[in-house]
Coordinates of C-alpha atoms in Angstrom, one line a residue:
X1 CA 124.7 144.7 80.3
X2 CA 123.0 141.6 80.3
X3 CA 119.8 141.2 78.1
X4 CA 116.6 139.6 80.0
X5 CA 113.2 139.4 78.3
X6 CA 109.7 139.0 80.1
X7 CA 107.0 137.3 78.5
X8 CA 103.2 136.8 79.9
X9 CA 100.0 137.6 78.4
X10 CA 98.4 139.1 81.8
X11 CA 100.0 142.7 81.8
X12 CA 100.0 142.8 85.5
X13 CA 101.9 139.5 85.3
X14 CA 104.9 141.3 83.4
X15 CA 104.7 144.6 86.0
X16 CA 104.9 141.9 88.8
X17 CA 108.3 140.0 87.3
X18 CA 109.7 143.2 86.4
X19 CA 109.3 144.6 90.2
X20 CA 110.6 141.0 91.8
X21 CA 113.9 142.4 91.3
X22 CA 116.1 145.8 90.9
X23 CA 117.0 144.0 87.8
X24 CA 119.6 146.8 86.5
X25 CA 121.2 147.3 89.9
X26 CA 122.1 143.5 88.9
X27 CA 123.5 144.2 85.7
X28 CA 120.6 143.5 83.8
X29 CA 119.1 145.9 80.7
X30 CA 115.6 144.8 79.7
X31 CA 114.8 144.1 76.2
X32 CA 111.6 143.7 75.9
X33 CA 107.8 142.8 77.6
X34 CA 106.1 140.7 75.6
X35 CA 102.8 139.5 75.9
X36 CA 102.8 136.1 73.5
X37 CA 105.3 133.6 72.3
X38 CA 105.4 134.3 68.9
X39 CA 106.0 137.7 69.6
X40 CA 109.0 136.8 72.3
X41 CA 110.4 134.5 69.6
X42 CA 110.5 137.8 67.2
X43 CA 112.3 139.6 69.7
X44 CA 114.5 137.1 70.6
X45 CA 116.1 136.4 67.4
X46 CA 117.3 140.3 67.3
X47 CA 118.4 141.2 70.9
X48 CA 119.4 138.0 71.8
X49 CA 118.9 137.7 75.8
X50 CA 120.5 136.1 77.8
X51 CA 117.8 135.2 80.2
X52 CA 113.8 134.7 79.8
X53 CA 111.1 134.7 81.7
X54 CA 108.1 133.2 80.5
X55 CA 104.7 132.0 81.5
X56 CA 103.2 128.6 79.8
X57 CA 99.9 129.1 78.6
X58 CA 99.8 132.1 76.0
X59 CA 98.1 132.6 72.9
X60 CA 99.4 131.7 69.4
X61 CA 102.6 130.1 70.8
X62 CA 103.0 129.1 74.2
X63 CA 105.5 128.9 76.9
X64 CA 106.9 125.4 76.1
X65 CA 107.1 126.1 72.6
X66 CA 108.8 129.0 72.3
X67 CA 111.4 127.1 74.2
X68 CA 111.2 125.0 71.7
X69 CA 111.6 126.9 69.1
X70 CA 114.6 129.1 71.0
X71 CA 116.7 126.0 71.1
X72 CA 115.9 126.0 67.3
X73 CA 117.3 129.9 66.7
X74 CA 121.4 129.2 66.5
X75 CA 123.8 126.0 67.8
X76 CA 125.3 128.3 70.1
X77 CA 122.8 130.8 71.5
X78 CA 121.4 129.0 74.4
X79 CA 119.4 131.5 76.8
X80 CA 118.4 130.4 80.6
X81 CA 114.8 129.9 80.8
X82 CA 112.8 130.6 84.2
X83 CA 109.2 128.9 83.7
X84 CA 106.4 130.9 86.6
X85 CA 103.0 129.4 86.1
X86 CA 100.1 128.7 88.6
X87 CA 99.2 125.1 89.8
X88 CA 97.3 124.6 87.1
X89 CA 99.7 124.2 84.9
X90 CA 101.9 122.0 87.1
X91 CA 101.2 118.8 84.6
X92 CA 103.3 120.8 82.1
X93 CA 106.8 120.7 84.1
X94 CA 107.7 117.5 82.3
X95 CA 107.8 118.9 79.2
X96 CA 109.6 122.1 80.3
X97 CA 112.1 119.4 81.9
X98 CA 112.5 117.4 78.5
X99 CA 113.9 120.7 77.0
X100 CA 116.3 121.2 79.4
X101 CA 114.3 123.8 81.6
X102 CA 115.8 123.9 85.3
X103 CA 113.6 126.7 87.2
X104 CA 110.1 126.3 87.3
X105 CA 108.1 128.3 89.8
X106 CA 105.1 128.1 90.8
X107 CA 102.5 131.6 91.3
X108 CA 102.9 133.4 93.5
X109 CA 106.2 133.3 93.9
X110 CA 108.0 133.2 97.4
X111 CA 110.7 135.6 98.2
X112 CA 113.1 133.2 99.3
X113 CA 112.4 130.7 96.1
X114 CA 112.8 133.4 93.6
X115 CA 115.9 134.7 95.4
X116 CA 117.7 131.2 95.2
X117 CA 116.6 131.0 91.6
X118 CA 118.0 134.3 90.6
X119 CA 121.1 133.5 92.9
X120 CA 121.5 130.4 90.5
X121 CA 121.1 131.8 87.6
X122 CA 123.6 134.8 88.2
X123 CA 126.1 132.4 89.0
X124 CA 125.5 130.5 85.7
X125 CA 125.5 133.7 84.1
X126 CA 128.4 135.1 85.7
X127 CA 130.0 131.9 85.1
X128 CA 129.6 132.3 80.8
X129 CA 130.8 136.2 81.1
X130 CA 133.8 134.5 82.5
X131 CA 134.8 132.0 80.0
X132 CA 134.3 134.8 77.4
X133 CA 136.3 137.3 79.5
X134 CA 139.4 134.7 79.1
X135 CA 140.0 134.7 75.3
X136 CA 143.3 136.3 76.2
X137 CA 144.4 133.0 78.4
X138 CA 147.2 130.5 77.6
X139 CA 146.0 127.3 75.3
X140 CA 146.8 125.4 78.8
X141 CA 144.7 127.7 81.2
X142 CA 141.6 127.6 78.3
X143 CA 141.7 124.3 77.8
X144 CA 139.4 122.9 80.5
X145 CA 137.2 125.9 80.3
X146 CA 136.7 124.8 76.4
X147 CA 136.2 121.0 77.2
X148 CA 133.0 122.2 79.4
X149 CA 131.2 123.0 76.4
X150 CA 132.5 119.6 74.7
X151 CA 131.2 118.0 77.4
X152 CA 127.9 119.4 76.6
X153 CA 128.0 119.2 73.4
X154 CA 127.6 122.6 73.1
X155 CA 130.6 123.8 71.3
X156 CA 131.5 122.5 67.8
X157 CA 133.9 125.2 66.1
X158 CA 136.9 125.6 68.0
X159 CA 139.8 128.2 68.2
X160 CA 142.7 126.6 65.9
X161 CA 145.4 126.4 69.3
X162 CA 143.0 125.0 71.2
X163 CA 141.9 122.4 68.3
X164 CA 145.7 121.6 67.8
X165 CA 146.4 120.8 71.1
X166 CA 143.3 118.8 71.3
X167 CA 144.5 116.7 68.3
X168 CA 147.8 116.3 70.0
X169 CA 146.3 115.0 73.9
X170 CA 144.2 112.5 71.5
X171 CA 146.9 111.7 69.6
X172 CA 149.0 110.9 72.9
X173 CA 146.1 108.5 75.0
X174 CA 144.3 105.3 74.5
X175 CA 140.8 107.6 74.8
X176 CA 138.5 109.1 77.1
X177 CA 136.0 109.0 80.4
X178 CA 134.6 111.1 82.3
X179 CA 134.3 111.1 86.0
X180 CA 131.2 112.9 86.8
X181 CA 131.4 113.7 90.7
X182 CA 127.8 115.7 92.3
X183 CA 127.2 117.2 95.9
X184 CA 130.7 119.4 95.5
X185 CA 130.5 122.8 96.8
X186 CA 133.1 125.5 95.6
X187 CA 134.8 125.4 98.7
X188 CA 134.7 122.2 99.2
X189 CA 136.6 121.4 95.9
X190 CA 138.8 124.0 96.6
X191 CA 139.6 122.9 99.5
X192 CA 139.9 118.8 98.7
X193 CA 140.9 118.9 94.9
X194 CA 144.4 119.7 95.1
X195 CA 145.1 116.4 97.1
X196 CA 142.2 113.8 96.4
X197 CA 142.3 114.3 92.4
X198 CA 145.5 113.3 90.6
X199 CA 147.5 116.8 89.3
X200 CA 147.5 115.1 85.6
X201 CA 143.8 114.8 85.6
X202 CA 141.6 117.7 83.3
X203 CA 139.3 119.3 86.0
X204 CA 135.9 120.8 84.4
X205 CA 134.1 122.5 86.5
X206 CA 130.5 122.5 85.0
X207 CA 126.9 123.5 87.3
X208 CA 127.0 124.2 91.0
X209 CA 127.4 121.6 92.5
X210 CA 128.9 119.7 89.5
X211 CA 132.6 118.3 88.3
X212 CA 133.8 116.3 85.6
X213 CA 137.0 114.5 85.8
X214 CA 138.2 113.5 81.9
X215 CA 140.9 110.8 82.6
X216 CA 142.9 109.0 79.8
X217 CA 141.4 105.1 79.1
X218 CA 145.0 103.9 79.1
X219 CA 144.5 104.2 83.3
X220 CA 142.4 101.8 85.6
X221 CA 139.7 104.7 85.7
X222 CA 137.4 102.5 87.9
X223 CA 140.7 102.4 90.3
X224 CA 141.1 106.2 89.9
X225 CA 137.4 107.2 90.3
X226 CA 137.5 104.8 93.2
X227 CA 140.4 106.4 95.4
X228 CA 138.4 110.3 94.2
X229 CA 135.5 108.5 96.1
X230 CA 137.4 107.2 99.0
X231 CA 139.4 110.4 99.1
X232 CA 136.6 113.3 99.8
X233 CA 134.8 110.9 102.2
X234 CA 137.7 110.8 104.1
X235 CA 137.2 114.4 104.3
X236 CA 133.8 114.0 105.2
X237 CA 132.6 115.4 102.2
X238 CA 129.6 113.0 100.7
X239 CA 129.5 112.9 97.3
X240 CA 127.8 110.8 94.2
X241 CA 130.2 109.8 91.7
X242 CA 129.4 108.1 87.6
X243 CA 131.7 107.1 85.1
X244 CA 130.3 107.6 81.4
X245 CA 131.3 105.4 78.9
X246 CA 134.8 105.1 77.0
X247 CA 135.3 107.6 73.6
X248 CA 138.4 108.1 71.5
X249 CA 138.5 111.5 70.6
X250 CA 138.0 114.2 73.0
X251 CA 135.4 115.9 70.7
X252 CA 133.2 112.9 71.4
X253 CA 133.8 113.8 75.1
X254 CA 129.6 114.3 75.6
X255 CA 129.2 110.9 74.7
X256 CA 131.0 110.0 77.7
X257 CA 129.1 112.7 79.7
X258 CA 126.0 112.0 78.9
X259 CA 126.2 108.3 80.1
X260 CA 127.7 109.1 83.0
X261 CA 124.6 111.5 84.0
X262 CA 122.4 109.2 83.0
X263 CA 124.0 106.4 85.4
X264 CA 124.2 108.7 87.8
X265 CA 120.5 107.9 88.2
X266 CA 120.6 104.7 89.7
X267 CA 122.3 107.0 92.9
X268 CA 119.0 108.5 93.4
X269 CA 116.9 105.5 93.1
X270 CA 119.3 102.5 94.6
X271 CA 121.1 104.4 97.2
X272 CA 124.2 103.2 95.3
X273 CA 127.4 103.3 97.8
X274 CA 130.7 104.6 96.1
X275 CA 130.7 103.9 91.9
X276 CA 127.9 103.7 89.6
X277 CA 129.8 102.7 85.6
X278 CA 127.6 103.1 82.7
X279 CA 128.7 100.1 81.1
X280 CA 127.4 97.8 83.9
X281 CA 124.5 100.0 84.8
X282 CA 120.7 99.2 84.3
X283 CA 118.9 101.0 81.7
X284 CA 116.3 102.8 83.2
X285 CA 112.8 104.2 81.8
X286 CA 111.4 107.4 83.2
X287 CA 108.4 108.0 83.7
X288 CA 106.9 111.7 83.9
X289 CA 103.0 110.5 83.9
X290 CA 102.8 111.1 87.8
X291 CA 98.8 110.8 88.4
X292 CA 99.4 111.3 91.9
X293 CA 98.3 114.3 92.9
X294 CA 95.0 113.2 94.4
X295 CA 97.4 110.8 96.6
X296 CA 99.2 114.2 97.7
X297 CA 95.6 115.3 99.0
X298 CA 95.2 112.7 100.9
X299 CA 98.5 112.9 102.7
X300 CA 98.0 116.9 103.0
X301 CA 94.9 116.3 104.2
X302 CA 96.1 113.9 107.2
X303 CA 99.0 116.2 108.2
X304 CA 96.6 119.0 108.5
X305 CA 94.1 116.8 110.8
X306 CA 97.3 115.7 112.8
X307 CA 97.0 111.8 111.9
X308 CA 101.1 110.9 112.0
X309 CA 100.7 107.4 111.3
X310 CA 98.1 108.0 108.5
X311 CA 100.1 110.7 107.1
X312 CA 103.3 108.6 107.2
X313 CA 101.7 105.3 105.7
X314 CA 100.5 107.3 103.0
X315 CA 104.4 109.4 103.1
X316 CA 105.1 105.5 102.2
X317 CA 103.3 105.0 99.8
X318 CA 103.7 107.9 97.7
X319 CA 107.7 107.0 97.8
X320 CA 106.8 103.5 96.7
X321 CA 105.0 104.6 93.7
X322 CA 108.2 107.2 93.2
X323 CA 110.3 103.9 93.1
X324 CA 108.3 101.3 91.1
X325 CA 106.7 103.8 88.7
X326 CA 110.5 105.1 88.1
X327 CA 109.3 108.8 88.1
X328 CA 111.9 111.1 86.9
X329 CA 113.8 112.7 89.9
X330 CA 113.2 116.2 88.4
X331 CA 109.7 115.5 89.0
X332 CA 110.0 113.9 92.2
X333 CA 111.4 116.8 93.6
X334 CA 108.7 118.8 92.4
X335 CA 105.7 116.9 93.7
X336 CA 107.9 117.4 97.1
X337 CA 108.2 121.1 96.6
X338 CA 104.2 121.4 95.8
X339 CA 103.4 119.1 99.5
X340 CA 105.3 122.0 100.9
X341 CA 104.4 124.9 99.6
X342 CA 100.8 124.1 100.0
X343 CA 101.2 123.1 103.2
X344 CA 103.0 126.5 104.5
X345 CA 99.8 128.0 102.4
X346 CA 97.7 126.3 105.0
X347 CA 100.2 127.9 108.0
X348 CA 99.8 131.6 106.2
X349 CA 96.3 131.4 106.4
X350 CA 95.9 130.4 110.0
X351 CA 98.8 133.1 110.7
X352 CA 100.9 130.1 112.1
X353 CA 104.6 131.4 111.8
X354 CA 106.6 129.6 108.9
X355 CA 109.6 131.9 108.4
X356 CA 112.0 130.0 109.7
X357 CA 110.6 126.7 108.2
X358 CA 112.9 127.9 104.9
X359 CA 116.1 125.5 105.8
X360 CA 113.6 122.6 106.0
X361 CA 112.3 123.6 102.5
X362 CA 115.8 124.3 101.0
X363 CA 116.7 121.1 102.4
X364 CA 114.1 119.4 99.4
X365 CA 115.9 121.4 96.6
X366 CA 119.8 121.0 98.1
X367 CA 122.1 120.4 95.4
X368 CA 124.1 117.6 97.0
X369 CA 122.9 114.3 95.4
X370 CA 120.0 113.0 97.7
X371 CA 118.3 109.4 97.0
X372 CA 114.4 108.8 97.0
X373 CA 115.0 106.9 100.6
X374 CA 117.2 110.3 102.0
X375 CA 114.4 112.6 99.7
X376 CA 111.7 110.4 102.0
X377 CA 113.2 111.7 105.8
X378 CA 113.7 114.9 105.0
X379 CA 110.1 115.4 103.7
X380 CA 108.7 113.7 107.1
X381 CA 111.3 116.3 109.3
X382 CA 109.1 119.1 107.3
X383 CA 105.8 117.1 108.1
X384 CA 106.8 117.2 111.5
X385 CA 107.9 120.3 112.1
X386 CA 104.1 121.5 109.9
X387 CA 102.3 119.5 112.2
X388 CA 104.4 120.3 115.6
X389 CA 103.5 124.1 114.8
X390 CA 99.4 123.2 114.0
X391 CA 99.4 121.3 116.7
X392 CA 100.7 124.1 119.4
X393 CA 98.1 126.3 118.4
X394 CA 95.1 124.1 118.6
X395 CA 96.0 122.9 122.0
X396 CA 96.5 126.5 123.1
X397 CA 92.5 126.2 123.3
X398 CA 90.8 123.4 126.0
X399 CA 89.8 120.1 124.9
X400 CA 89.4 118.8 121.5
X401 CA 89.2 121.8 118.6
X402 CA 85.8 120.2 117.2
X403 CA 84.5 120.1 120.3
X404 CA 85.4 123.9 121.1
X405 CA 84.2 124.8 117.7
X406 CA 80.7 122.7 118.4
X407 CA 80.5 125.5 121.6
X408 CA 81.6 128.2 119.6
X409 CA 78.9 127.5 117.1
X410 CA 75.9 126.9 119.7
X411 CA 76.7 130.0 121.0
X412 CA 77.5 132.4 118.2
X413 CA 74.6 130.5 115.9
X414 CA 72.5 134.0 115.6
X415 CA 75.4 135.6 114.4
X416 CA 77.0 136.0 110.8
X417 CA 79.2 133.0 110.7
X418 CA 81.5 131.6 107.7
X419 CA 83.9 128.7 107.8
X420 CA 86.9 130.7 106.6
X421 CA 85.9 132.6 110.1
X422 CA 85.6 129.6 112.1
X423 CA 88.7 127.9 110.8
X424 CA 90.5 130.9 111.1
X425 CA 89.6 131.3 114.9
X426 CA 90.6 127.7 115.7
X427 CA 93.7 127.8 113.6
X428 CA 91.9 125.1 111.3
X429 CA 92.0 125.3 107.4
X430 CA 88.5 125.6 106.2
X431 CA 88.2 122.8 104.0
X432 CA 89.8 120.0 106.2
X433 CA 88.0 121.9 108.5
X434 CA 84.3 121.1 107.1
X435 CA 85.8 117.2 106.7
X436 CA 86.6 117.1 110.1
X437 CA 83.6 118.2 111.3
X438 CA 81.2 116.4 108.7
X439 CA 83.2 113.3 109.7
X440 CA 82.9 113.5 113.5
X441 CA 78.7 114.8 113.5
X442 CA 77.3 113.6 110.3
X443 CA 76.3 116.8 108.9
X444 CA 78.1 119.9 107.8
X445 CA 78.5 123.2 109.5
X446 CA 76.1 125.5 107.8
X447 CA 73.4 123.1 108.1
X448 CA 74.1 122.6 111.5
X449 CA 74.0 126.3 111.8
X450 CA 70.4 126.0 110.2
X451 CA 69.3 123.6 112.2
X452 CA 69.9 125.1 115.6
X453 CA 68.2 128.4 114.2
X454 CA 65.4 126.9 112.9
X455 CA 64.9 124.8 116.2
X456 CA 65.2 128.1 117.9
X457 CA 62.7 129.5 115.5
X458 CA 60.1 126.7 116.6
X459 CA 60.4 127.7 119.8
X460 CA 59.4 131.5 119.5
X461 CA 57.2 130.9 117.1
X462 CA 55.0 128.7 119.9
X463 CA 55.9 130.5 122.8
X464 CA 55.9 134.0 121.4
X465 CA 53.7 136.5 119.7
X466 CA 56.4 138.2 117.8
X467 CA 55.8 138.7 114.1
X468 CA 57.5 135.4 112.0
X469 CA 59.7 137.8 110.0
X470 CA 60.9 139.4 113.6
X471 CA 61.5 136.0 114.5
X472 CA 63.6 135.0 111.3
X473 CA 65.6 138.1 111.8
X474 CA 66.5 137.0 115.5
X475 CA 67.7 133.7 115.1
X476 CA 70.1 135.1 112.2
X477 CA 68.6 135.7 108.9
X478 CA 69.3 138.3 107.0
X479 CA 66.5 137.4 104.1
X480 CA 63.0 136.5 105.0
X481 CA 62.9 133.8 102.1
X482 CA 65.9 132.5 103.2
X483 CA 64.5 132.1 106.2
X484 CA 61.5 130.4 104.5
X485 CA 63.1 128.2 102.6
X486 CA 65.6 126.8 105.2
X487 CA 62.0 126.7 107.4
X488 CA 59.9 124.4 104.9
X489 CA 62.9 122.0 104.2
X490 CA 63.6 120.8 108.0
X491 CA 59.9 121.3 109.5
X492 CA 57.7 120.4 105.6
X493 CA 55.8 123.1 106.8
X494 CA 55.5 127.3 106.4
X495 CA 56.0 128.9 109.7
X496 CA 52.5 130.3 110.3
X497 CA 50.6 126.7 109.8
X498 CA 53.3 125.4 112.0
X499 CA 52.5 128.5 114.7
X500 CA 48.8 127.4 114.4
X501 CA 49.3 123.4 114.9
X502 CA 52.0 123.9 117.8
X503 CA 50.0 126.7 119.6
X504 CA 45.9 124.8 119.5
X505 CA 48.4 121.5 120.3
X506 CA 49.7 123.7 123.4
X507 CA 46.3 124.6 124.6
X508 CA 45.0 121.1 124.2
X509 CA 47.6 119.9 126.1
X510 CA 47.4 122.7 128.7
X511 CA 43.9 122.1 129.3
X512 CA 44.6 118.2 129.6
X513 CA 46.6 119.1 132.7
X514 CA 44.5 121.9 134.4
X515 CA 41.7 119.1 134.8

């Protein structure tokens, strides 16, 4: 079975990842439930899984570095990491992304995110058992399965067939390139490959989504990668495709690989039609400092108050930054992923259906290549669709929602009365809630609660005989120096010397009128 390993230093945490799935119905034996790095790391070096699943901050070693330090254990063991922290510790994705970590997900978890998560990483899994399942294979059935790990520079020692026949392909061309074509499904490539790539070309089929062509230098392999291009679009089939840079041997072959993923780049940011070539690509700098989350705010904060053109000037803005400020795509996409899943926090609270808002949020994380400008539209057909569904509910209720809520207020003041209740009634978060209002009357809600109680309070307390403490209790106080205190601070008197004033004023001015 396959080995996973759990590691979090909240006990509860561990019991929660260990129930997300029926992890040996899938195949899975657990090893071990650790509750720090170092202890992981221990563990790790014995049972060797396959998978871990770790939080970031621990004591003695944390989350990132006993990634670190994994990587560090053997050339060849290289165990999928899944990285589930709160929002607090979203600043730390870019360094989980430096070492090569792919899932990160944020507390709590969503059904659907972890289930595409574990889908993925089953398939990468599944996909490792196979290539050590096919020892048995012909040299020429193994050999693109072996040139994967060459591509990633993964692999170093090599069985002695398949390192004589390597020798002999290299002896026989001019060198090496790869081809690196992104946005494939499986069944799209099977259904294209066998007539849009050339029969003579090595195939390697790397991560979903992902295929490498390795073509021999002595061809035009700007021409070939050219009719590749033209040939799936014919089919309809949109794809992203890099050539790395030439090598000689094909041991060097992640040379190649790796320049042609990091051209692939200037897809995402330029919107690059057809070839992107590493030799005549810019050079570009990421950066993962993205100091924009207050920015995020701002544009959560519009979509929630249903201000379109607001929220898409500041949509614009935030894409701007994306493009200038060269932010790595990883992280792009995540900043994306955290606008929506706080926003569909928002719909849970008010109980606004979101369900079926999961394609629109898939959409963000699709593995077909998607540029910052195609990234943009599909994040403002999810703000739409947010604020299409807030919208509906508010207008279920007359007139404006502040101005229902003002009613609401005036006539429930006596009562027990939170925001969280308010909000909740008028299908309003409670903080944008409290902005709204603040923004439209000049003064919070609790104080305007207060005020309309203590106004009330003036009132009886001149035209009454009831005792003041009777009085506070009626108009909504629980506590008498509550009461008091709210009292003192609007009036600058106690109740009784403002009973005494208002009542001899009363008479004076009742006796002024008799005459």
């Amino acid at each position: 079975m396959t080995k996973v390993l759990f590691v979090d230093d909240e006990p509860i945490a561990l019991e929660g990842i260990r129930m997300l799935a029926d992890w040996e119905g899938l195949g899975f034996e657990v090893c071990g439930m650790c509750t720090d790095g170092e202890e992981a790391l221990s563990l790790m070096k014995h049972c060797r899984p396959s998978l871990v699943i770790t939080d970031i901050r621990m004591s003695v070693i944390d989350g990132l570095e006993l990634i670190r330090q994994a990587q560090l254990l053997s050339e060849t063991y290289r165990p999928i990491f899944i990285i589930m922290s709160g929002y607090g510790d979203f600043k730390y994705a870019q360094s989980a992304l430096r070492y090569g970590v792919r899932h990160y997900l944020l507390k709590p978890v969503m059904d659907e995110e972890w289930e595409t998560t574990l889908g993925e990483v089953m398939e990468e899994l599944s996909s490792r058992q196979q290539m050590l399942e096919q020892q048995e294979m012909t040299i020429s059935q193994l050999l693109p399965i072996m040139i994967a790990p060459l591509l990633r520079g993964e692999l170093e020692e090599l069985d002695e067939s398949v390192s004589k026949q390597i020798g002999e392909l290299d002896q026989e061309a001019k060198g090496w390139r790869c081809i690196l074509i992104e946005g494939l499904s499986e069944e799209e490539l099977a259904s294209c490959s066998s007539y849009v790539i050339p029969p003579k070309v090595m195939v390697v089929d790397l991560m979903p989504g992902q295929v490498c062509l390795v073509v021999d230098c002595a061809e035009d392999v700007r021409e070939r990668a050219g009719k590749v291009y033209d040939g799936f679009r014919q089919q309809g089939v949109a794809i992203c495709v890099s050539i790395g840079p030439p090598v000689r041997f094909l041991r060097e072959l992640h040379i190649s690989y790796s320049g042609a993923v990091e051209a692939s780049v200037q897809h995402f940011f330029y919107d690059n039609e057809g070839l992107v070539d590493y030799e005549t690509a810019d050079r570009l700098e990421f950066s993962y400092n993205f100091g924009m989350m207050a920015t995020l705010e701002e544009l959560l904060g519009a979509a929630e108050r249903l201000q379109e053109q607001e929220a898409a000037s500041i949509l614009k803005q935030v894409f701007a930054l994306f493009q200038n400020k060269k932010i790595a795509p990883e992280m792009v996409r995540m900043l994306c992923v955290h606008v929506v899943l706080k926003s569909m926090d928002v719909l849970r609270e008010l109980e606004v259906a979101s369900v079926d808002m999961w394609p629109l949020f898939r959409n963000l994380l699709h593995n077909r290549p998607k540029s910052l400008t195609v990234l943009e539209q599909s994040v403002w057909i999810y703000l739409n669709e947010y604020m299409r569904r807030l919208r509906e509910r508010r207008e279920s209720s007359s007139g404006h929602p502040l101005y229902g809520i003002e009613r609401y207020i005036q006539e429930n003041y006596k009562s027990p009365l939170t925001i969280k209740e308010i909000g909740k009634r008028f299908y309003m978060n409670p903080v944008y809630l409290g902005h709204a209002f603040v923004k439209k009357y000049g003064v919070g809600i609790i104080e305007y609660i207060h005020d309309l109680r203590i106004e009330e309070a003036k009132k009886q307390l001149t035209e009454s005989a009831a005792t003041i403490r009777s009085i506070a209790e009626g108009v909504g106080y629980v506590h008498y120096h509550h009461f008091l205190r709210e009292f003192e601070k609007r009036v600058l008197e106690k109740p009784v010397e403002y009973r005494e004033f208002a009542r001899n004023d009363y008479a004076y001015n009742t006796t002024r009128s008799g005459k």
